Coordinates of N, CA and C in Angstrom, one line a residue:
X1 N 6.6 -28.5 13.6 CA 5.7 -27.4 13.9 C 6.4 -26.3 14.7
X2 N 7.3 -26.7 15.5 CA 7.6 -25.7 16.3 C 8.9 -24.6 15.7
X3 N 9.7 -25.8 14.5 CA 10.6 -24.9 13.6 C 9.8 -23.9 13.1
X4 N 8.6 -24.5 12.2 CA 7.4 -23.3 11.5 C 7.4 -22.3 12.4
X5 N 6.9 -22.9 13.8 CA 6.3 -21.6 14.5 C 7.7 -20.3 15.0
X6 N 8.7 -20.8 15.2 CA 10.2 -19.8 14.8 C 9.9 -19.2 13.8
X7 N 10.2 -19.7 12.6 CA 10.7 -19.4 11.5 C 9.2 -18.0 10.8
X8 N 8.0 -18.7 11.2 CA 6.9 -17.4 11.4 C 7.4 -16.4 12.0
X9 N 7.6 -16.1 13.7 CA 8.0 -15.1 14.4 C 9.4 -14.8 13.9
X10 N 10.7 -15.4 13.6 CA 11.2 -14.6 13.0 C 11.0 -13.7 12.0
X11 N 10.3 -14.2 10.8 CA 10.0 -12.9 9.5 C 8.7 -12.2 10.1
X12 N 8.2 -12.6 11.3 CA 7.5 -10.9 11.7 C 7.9 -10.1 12.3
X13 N 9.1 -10.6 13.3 CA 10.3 -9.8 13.8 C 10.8 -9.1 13.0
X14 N 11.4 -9.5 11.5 CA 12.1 -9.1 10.9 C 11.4 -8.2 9.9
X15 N 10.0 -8.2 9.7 CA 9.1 -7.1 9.2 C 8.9 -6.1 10.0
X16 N 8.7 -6.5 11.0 CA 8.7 -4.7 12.3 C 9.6 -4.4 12.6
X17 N 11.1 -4.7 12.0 CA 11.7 -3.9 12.1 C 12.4 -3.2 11.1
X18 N 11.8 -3.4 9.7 CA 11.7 -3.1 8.7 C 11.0 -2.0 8.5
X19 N 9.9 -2.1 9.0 CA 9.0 -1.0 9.4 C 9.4 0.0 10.1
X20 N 10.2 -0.1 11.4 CA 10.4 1.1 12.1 C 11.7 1.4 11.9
X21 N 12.6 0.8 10.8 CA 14.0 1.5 10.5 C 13.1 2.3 9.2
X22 N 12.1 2.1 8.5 CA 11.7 3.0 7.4 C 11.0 4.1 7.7
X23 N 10.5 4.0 9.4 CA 9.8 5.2 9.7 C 10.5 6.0 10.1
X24 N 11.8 5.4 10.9 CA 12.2 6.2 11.6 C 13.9 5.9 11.4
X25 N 14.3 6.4 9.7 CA 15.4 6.1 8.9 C 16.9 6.7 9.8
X26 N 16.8 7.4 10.9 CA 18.2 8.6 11.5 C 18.6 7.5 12.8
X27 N 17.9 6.2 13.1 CA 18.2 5.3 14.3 C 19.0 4.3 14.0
X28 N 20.2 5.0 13.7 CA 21.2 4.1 13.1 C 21.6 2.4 14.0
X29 N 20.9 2.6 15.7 CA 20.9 1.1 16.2 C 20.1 -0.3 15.7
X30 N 18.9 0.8 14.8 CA 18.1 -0.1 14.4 C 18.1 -0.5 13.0
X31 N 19.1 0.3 12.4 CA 19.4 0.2 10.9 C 20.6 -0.9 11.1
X32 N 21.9 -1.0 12.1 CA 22.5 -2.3 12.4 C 22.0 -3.1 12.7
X33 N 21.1 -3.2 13.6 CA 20.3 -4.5 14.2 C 19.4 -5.3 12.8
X34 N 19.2 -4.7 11.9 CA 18.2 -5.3 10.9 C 19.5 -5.4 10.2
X35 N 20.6 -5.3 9.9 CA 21.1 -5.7 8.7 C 22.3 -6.9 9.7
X36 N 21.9 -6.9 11.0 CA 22.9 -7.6 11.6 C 22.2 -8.8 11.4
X37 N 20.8 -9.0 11.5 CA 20.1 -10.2 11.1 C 20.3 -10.5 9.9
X38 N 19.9 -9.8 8.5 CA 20.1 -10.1 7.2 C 21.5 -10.6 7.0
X39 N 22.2 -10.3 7.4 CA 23.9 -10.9 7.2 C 23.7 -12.4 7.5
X40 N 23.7 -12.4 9.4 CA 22.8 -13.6 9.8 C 22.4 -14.8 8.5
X41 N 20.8 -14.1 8.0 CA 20.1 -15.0 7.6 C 20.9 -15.1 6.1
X42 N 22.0 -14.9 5.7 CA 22.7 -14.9 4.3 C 22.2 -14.3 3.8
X43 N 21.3 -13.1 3.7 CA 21.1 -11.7 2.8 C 21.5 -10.4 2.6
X44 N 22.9 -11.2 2.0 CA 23.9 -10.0 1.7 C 23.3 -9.0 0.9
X45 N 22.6 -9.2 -0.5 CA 22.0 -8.2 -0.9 C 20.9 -7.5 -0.6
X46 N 19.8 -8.2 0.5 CA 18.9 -7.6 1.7 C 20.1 -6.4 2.2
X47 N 21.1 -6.4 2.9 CA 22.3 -5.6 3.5 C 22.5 -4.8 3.0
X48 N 23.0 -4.6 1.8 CA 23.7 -3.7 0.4 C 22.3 -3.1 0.0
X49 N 21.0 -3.5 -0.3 CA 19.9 -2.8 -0.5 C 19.5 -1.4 0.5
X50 N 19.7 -2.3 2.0 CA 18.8 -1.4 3.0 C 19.9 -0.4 2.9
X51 N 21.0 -0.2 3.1 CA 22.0 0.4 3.5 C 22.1 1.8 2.3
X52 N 21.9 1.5 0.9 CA 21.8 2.3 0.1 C 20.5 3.1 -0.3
X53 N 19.1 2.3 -0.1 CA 18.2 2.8 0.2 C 18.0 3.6 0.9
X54 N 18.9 3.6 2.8 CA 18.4 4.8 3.6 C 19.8 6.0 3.2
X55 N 20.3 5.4 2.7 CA 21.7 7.0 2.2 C 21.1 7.6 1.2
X56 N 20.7 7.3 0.1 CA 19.6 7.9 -0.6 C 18.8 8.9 -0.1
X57 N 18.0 8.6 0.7 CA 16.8 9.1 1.4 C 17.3 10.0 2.4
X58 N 18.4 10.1 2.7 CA 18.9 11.1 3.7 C 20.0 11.7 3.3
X59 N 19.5 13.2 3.9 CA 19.9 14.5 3.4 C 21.6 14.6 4.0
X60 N 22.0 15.4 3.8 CA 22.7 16.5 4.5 C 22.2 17.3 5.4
X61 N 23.1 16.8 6.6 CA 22.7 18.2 7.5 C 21.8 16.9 9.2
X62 N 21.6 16.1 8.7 CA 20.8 15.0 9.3 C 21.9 14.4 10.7
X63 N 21.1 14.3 11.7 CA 21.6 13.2 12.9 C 22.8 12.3 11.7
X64 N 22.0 11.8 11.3 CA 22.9 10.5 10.3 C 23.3 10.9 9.0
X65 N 24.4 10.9 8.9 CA 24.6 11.3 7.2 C 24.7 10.0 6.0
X66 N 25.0 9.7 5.0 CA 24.9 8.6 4.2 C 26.6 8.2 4.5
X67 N 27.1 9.0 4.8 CA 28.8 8.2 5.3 C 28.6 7.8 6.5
X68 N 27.3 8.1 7.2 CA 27.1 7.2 8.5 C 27.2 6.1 8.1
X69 N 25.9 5.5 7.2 CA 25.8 4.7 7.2 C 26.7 3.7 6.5
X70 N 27.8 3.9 5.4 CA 28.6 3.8 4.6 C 29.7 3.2 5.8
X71 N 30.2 3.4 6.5 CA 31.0 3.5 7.8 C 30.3 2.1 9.0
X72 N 29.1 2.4 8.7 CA 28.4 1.4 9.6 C 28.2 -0.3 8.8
X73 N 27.9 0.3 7.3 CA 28.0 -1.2 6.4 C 29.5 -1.9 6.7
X74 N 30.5 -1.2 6.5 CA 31.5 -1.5 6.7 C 32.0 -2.3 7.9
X75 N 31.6 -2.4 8.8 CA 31.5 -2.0 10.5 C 31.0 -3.4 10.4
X76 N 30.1 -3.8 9.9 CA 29.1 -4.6 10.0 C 29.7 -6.1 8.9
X77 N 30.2 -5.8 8.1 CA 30.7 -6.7 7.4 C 32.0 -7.3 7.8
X78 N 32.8 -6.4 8.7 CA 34.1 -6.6 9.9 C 34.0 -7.7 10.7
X79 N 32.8 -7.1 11.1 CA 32.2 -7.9 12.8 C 31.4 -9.6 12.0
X80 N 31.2 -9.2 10.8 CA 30.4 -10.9 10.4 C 31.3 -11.7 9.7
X81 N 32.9 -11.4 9.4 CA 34.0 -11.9 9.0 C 33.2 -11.8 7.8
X82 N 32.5 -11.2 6.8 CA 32.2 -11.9 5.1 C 33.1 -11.2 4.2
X83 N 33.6 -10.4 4.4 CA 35.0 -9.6 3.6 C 35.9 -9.6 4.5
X84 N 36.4 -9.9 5.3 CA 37.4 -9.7 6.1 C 38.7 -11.1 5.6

């Protein structure tokens, strides 16, 4: 019961903050922190989805550019040893 009750609070954790990296796509701490979990939870392609999804959706000219984030996937796959 008490794994359940984790494993609940984790995927609502991991929906609100799915939610507020989609509301608020330029907060590149929260755009690593959700893909630092997805790595985590072995959702490499959760990773590769979010990461091209928010380069997509952002312009030129933005806080964040899509080589932000490009730079930051990279960054991210360093630090979780999975191509390294």
């Amino acid at each position: 019961a008490v794994e359940s009750a984790e494993g609940n609070a984790a995927v609502a954790a991991i929906e609100s903050l799915q939610q507020a990296v989609y509301a608020n796509p330029e907060n590149l701490a929260m755009i690593n922190l959700l893909g630092s979990i997805y790595l985590r939870a072995g959702k490499n392609e959760d990773v590769e989805k979010l990461y091209a999804t928010l380069a997509s959706r952002l312009g030129r000219g933005g806080r964040v550019s899509p080589a932000d984030l490009q730079v930051a996937l990279g960054d991210l796959y360093l630090e979780s040893a999975l191509y390294a």
